[in-house]
Coordinates of C-alpha atoms in Angstrom, one line a residue:
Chain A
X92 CA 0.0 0.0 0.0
X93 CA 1.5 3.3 -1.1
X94 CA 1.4 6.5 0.9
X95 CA -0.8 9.7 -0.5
X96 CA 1.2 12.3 -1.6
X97 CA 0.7 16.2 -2.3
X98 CA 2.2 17.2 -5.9
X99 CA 1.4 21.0 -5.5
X100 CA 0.0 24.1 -3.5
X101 CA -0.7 26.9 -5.5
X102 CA -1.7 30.0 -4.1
X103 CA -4.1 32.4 -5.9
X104 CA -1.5 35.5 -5.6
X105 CA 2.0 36.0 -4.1
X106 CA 1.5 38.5 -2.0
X107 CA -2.1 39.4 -0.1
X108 CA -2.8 42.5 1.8
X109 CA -4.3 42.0 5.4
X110 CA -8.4 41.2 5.6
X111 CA -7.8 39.5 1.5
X112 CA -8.8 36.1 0.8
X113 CA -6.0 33.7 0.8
X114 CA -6.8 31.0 -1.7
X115 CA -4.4 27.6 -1.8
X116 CA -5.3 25.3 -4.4
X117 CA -4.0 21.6 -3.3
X118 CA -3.0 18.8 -5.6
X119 CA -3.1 15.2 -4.1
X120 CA -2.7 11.7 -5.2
X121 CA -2.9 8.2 -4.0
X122 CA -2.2 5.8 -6.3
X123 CA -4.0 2.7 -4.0
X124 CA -7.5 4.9 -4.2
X125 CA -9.6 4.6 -6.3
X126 CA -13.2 5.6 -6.8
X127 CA -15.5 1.9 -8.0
X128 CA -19.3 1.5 -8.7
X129 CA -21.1 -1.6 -6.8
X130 CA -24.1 -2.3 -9.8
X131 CA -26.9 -5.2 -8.4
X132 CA -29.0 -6.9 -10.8
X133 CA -32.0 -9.2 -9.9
X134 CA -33.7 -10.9 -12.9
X135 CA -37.4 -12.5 -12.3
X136 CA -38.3 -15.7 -14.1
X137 CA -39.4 -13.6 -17.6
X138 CA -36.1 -12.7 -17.9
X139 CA -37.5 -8.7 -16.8
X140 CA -34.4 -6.9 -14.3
X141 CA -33.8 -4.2 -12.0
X142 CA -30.9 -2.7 -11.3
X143 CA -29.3 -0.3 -8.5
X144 CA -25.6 1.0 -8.6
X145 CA -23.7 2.8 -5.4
X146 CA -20.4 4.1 -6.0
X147 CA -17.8 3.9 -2.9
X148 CA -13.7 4.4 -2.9
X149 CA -10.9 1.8 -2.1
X150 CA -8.7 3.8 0.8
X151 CA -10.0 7.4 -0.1
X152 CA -8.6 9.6 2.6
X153 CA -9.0 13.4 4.2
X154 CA -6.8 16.6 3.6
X155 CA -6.1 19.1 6.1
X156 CA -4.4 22.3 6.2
X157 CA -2.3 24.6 8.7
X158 CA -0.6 27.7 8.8
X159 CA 2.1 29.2 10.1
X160 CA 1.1 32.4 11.7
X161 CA -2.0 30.2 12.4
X162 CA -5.7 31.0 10.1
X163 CA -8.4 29.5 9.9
X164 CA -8.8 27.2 6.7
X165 CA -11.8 26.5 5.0
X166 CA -12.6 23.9 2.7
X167 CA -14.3 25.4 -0.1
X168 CA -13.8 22.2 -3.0
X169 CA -12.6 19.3 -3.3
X170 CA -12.7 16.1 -5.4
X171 CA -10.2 12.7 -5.7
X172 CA -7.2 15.1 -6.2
X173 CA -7.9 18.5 -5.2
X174 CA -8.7 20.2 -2.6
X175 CA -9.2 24.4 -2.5
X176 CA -9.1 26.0 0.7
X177 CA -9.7 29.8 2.3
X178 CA -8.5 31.7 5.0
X179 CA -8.4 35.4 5.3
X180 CA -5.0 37.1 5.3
Chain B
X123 CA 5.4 42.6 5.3
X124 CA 5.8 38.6 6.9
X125 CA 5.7 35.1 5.3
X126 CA 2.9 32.8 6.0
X127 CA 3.6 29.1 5.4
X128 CA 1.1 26.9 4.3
X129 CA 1.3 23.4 5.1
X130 CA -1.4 20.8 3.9
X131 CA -1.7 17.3 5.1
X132 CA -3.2 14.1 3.5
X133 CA -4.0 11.5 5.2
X134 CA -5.2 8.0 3.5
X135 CA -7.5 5.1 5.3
X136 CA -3.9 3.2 6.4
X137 CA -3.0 6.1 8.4
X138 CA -0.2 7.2 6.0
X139 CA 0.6 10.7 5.5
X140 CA 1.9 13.0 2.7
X141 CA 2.4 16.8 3.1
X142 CA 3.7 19.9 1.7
X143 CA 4.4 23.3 2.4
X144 CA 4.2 26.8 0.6
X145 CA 4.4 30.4 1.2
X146 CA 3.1 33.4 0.7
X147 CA 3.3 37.2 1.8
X148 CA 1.0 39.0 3.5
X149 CA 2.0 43.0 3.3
X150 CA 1.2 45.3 5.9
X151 CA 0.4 48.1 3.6
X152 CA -0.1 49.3 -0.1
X153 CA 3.3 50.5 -0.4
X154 CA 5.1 46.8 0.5
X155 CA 2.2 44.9 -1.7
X156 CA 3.1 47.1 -4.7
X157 CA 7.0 46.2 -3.5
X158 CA 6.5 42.5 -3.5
X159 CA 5.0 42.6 -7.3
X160 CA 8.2 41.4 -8.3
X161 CA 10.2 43.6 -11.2
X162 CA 9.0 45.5 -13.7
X163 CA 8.4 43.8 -17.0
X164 CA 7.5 40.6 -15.4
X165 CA 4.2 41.3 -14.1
X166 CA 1.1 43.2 -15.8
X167 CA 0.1 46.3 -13.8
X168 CA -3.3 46.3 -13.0
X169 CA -5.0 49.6 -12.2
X170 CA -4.8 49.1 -8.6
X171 CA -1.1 48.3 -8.7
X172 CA -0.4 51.9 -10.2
X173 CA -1.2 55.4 -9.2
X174 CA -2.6 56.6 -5.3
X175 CA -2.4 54.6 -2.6
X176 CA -5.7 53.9 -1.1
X177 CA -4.5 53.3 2.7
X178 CA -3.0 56.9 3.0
X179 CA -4.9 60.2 3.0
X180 CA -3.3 63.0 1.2
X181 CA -3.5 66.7 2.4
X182 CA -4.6 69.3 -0.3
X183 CA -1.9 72.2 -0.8
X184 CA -2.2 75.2 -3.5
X185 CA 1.1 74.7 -4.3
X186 CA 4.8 72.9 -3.9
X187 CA 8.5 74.5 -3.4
X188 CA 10.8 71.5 -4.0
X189 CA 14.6 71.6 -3.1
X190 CA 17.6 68.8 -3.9
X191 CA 17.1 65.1 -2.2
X192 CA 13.6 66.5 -0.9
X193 CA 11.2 63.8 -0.1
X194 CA 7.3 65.3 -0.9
X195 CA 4.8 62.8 0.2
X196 CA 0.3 62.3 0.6
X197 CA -0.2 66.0 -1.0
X198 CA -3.1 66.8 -3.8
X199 CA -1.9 69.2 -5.4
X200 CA -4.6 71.7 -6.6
X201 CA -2.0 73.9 -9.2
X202 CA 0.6 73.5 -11.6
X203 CA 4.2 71.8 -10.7
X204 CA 7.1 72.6 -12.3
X205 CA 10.8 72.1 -11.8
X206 CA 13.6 75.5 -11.2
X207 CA 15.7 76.3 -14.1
X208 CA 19.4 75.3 -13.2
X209 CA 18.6 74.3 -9.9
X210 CA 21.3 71.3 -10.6
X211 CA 21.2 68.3 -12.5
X212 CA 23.9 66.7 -10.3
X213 CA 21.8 67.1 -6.8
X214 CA 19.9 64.5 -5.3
X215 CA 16.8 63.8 -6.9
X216 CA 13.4 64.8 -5.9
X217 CA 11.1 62.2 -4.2
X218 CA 7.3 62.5 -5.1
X219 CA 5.3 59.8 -3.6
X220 CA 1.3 58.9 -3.0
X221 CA 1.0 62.3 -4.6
X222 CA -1.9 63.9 -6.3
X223 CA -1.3 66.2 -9.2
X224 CA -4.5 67.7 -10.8
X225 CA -2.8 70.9 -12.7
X226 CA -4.2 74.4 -13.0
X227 CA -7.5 75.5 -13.0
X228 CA -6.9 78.4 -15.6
X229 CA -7.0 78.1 -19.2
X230 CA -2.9 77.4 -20.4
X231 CA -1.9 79.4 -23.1
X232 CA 0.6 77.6 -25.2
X233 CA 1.6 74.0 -24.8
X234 CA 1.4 72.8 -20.8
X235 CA 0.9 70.2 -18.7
X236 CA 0.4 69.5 -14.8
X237 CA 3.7 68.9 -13.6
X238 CA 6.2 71.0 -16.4
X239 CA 9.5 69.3 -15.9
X240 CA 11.0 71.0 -18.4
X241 CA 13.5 73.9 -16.6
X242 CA 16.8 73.1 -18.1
X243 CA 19.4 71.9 -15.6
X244 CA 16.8 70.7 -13.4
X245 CA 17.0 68.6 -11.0
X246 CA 15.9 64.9 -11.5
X247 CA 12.6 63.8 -10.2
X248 CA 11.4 60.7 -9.2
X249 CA 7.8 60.1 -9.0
X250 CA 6.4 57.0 -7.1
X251 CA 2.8 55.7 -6.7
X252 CA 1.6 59.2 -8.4
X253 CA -1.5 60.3 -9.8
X254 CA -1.2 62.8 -12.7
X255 CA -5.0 64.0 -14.0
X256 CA -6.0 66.9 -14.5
X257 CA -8.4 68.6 -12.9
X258 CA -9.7 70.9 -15.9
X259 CA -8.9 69.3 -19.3
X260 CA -7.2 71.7 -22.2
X261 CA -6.2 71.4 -25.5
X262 CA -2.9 72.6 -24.8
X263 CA -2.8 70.5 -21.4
X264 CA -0.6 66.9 -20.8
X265 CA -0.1 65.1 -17.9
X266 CA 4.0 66.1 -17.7
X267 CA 6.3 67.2 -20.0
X268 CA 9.7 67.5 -19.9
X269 CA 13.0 65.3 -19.1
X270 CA 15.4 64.3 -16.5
X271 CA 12.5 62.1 -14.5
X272 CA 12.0 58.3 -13.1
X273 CA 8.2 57.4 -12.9
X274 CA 7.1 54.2 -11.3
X275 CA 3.9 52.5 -10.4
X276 CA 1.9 56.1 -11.9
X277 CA -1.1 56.7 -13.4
X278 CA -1.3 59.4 -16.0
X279 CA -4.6 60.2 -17.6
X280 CA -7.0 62.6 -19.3
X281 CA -3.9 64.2 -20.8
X282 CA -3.9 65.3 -24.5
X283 CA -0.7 64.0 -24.3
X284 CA 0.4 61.3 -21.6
X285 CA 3.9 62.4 -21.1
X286 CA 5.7 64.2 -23.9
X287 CA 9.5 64.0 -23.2
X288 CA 12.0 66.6 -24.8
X289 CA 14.9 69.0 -23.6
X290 CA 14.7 72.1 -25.9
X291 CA 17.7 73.5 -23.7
X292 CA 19.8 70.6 -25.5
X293 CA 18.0 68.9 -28.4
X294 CA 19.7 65.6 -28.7
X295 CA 21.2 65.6 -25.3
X296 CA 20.7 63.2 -22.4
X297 CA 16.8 62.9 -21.5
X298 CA 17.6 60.9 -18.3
X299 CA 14.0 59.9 -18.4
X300 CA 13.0 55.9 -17.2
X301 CA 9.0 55.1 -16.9
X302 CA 8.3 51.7 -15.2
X303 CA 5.3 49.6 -13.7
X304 CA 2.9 52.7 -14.7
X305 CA -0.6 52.8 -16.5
X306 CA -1.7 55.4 -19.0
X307 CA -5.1 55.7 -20.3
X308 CA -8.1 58.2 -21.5
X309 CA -6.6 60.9 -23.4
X310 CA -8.8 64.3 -23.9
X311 CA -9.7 64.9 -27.0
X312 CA -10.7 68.1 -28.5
X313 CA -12.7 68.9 -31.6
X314 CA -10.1 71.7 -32.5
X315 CA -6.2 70.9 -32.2
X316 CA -4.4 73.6 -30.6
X317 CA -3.9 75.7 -34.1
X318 CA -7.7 76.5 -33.3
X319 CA -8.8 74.6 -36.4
X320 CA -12.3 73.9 -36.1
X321 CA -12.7 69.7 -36.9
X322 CA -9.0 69.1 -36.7
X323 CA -9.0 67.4 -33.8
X324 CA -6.0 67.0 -31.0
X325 CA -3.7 64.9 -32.0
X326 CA -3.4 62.0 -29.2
X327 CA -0.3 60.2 -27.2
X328 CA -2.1 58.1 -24.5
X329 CA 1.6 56.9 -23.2
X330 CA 4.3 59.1 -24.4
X331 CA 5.2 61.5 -27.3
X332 CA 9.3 61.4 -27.5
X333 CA 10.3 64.4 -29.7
X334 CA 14.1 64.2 -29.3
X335 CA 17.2 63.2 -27.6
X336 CA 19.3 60.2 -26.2
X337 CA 18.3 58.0 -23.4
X338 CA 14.5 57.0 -23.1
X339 CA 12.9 53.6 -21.0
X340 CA 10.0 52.3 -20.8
X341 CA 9.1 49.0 -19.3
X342 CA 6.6 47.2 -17.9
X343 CA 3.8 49.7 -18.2
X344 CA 0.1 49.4 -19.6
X345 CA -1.5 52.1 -22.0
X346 CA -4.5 51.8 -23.3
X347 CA -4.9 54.2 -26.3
X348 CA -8.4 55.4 -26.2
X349 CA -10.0 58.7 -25.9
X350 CA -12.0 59.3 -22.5
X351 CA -15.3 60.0 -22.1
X352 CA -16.5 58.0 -24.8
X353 CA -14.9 60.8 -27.1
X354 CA -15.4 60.0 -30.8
X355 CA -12.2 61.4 -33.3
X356 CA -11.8 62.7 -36.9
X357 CA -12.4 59.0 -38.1
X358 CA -15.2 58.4 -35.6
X359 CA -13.8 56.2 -33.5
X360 CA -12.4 56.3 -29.7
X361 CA -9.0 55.8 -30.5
X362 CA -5.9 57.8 -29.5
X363 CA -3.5 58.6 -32.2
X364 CA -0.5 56.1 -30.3
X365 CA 0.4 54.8 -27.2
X366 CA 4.0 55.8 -28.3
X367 CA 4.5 58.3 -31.1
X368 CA 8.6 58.6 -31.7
X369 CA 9.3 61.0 -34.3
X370 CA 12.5 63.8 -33.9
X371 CA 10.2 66.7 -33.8
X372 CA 12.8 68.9 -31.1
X373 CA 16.2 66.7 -31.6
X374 CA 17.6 63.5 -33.0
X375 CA 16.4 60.6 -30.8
X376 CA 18.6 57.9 -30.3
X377 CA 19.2 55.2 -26.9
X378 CA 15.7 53.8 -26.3
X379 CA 14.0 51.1 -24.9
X380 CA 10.8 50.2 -25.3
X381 CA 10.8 46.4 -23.5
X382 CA 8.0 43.8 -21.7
X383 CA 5.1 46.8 -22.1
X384 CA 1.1 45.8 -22.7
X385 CA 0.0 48.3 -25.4
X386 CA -3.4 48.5 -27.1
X387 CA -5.3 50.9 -29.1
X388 CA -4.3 54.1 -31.0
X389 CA -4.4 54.3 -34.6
X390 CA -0.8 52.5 -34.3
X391 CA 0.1 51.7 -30.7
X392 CA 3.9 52.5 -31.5
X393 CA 4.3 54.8 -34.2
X394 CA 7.7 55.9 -35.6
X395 CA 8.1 59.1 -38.8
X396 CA 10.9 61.1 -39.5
X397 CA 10.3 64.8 -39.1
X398 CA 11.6 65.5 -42.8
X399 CA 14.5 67.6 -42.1
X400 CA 18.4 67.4 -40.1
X401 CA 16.7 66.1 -36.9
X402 CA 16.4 62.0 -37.7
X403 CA 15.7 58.7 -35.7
X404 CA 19.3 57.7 -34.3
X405 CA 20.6 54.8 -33.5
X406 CA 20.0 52.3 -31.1
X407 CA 16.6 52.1 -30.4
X408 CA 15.2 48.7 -29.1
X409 CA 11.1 48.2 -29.3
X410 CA 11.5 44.1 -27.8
X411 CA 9.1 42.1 -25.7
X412 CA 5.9 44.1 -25.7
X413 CA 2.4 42.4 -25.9
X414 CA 0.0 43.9 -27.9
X415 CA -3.8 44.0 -28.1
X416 CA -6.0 43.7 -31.5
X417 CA -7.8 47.2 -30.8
X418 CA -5.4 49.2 -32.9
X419 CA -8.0 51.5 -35.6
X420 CA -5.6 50.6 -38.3
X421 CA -6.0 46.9 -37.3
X422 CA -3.6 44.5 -35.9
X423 CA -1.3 44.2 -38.8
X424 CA -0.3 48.1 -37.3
X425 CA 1.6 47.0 -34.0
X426 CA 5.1 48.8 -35.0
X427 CA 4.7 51.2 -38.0
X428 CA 8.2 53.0 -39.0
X429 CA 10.0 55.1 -41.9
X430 CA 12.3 52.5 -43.9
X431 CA 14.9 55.4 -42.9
X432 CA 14.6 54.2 -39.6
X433 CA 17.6 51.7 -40.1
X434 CA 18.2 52.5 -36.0
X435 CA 15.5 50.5 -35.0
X436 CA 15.3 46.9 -34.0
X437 CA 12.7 44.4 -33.1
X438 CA 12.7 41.4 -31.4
X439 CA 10.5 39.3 -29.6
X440 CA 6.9 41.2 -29.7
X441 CA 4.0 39.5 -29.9
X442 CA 0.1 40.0 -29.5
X443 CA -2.0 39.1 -26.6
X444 CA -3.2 36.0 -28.6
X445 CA 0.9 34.6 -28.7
X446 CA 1.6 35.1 -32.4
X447 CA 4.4 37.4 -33.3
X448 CA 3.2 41.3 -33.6
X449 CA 3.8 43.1 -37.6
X450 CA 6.4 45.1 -37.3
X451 CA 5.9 47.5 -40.3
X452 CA 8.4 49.6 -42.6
X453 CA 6.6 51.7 -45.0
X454 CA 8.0 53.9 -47.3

């Protein structure tokens, strides 16, 4: 099992003036996650189906963020390998 | 101005970790964010990066004695400025910063502007984080005229002329003139140019209108060559005449640099001619990097337009805002 790993933080602008919104854009991977669809079929006797699907993820995780002079992070997005957060400058 | 480090964490269902740290700056005040922007040339100036600072009042004055290595800061200036005749070209420059300058209120009579830094033997000037509009718009009024000044991070607008730079007290002599960072838009038009002509219409330099010498730079600024208030010209549309308009009208220009500047608009954004007699485009003269826009009135195959004569120029490395390379023209 491989550990996650963060390829990049990008932040909306170099330089923010106090009371600005701080953006940080967060690119994530893990190779061992992956996002699967569990599908169930019943068939009756005339050959006639139903079907239901429910998706769910092999070892999906959770990002957090810190700063240093501390703010408070929000998490504004986020999917399988991204993850956009706020604080105010 | 301090550094604030950014650290994320991720965290996976096996308890394994991967993180990452960044930083960024937060500024204390307008000043240090405009400071942090990096250099000039390598960043667009956006409105807000140029011109008054909006954290600072500025007290109004009537009008402004400046001396050698003065520092003149958070002033609107409701008058004309202008620099002392031999007062020392040597001296330590002038500071203006977070200042105001709207011009006179009375009617000029020959060719003016709001901050005349013309007086020969001046001393230098540098303007920082300057506003330059004036209050009451003329035919015969430009933002600053003259030679021997530094400008960064200004705004200069509602000018006939931007900034028109030229040393009659020595023609083809050392201008000493260096505009960075700084954004000039909306030039005033007016029906009749200053002969008076009824339907002549002024003839517009939203940036800068070099009539002679040696020693010009310009980098990293914005102009945006259009007439303000919606002002329709000759050929009924709101175009300037230039951003730039080069052409030896006082003196033989020669040692410019015109690099990594975002120019749109005018009939020709940069626009070259000979003035038809002794006084000629010179040598050395470098127009490299710039980024131009597709609003020019003669159309986008006008970026550069020059004399053939103009053997002093060279080109390199302009292109439009949509990557390919800009048309450098030679005609005639």
């Amino acid at each position: 099992m491989s550990a996650p790993t963060i390829t990049s933080i990008v932040f909306s602008k170099p330089n923010y003036a106090p009371g600005e919104v701080i953006t940080a854009t967060v690119t994530h991977a893990d190779v061992d996650r992956q996002q699967l669809s569990f599908t169930a079929t019943v068939t009756d006797s005339t050959g006639a189906s139903g079907q239901l699907s429910a998706p769910f993820m092999i070892d999906g995780g959770t990002v957090a963020a810190a700063s240093s002079p501390a703010r408070v992070w929000t998490l504004v997005s986020a999917t399988a390998n991204q993850s956009v957060f706020t604080a105010i400058a | 101005m301090g550094a604030l480090t950014f650290t994320a964490t991720v965290t996976d269902l096996a308890g394994q970790v991967g993180t990452l740290s960044a930083t960024c700056t937060i500024t204390s005040s307008e000043r240090e964010r405009r400071d942090a922007l990096g250099a000039f040339g390598t960043y667009r100036p956006a409105p807000a990066d140029t011109g008054l600072y909006p954290d600072v009042a500025r007290a109004p004055i009537s009008s402004l004695a400046m001396s050698a290595g003065g520092v003149y800061e958070n002033k609107t200036l409701n008058g004309r400025l202008s620099t002392a005749s031999n007062s020392g070209q040597t001296n330590a420059p002038i500071t203006l910063r977070n200042m105001d300058l709207l011009g006179a209120v009375a009617a000029p009579a020959a060719d003016d502007a709001c901050f005349a830094c013309w007086g020969a033997n001046h001393i230098p000037v540098i303007l920082e984080d300057c506003r330059i509009t004036p209050q009451v718009l003329h035919y015969f009024r430009n933002c600053l005229s003259g030679h021997h000044f530094t400008m960064r991070r200004c705004e200069v607008a509602r000018g006939v002329d931007g900034v028109k730079v030229f040393n009659t007290n020595d023609p083809a002599g050392p201008l000493g003139v260096d505009i960075r960072g700084s954004w000039f838009h909306d030039s005033a038009w007016f029906n009749a140019d200053p002969s008076g002509t009824p339907g002549s219409g002024t003839h517009n330099d939203t940036g800068v209108q070099l009539l002679g010498g040696s020693g010009f730079t310009f980098v990293g600024n914005v102009v945006d060559g259009y007439l303000a208030d919606g002002a329709l010209n000759t050929h009924g549309t709101n175009h300037s005449n230039s951003c730039l308009m080069i052409k030896p009208d006082v003196g033989t220009i020669a040692d410019v640099l015109i690099d990594r500047n975002w120019l749109d608009g005018g009939a020709v954004p940069i626009n070259f001619a000979q003035d038809g007699t002794a006084r000629v485009l010179g040598t050395n003269i470098v127009v490299s990097n710039n980024v131009f826009g597709h609003g020019a009135r003669l159309g986008p195959d006008y970026s550069v337009l020059m004399p053939a004569s103009a053997t002093g120029v060279t080109t390199f490395g302009n292109v439009m805002t949509t990557g390919e390379a800009a048309n450098i023209r030679r005609n005639g």
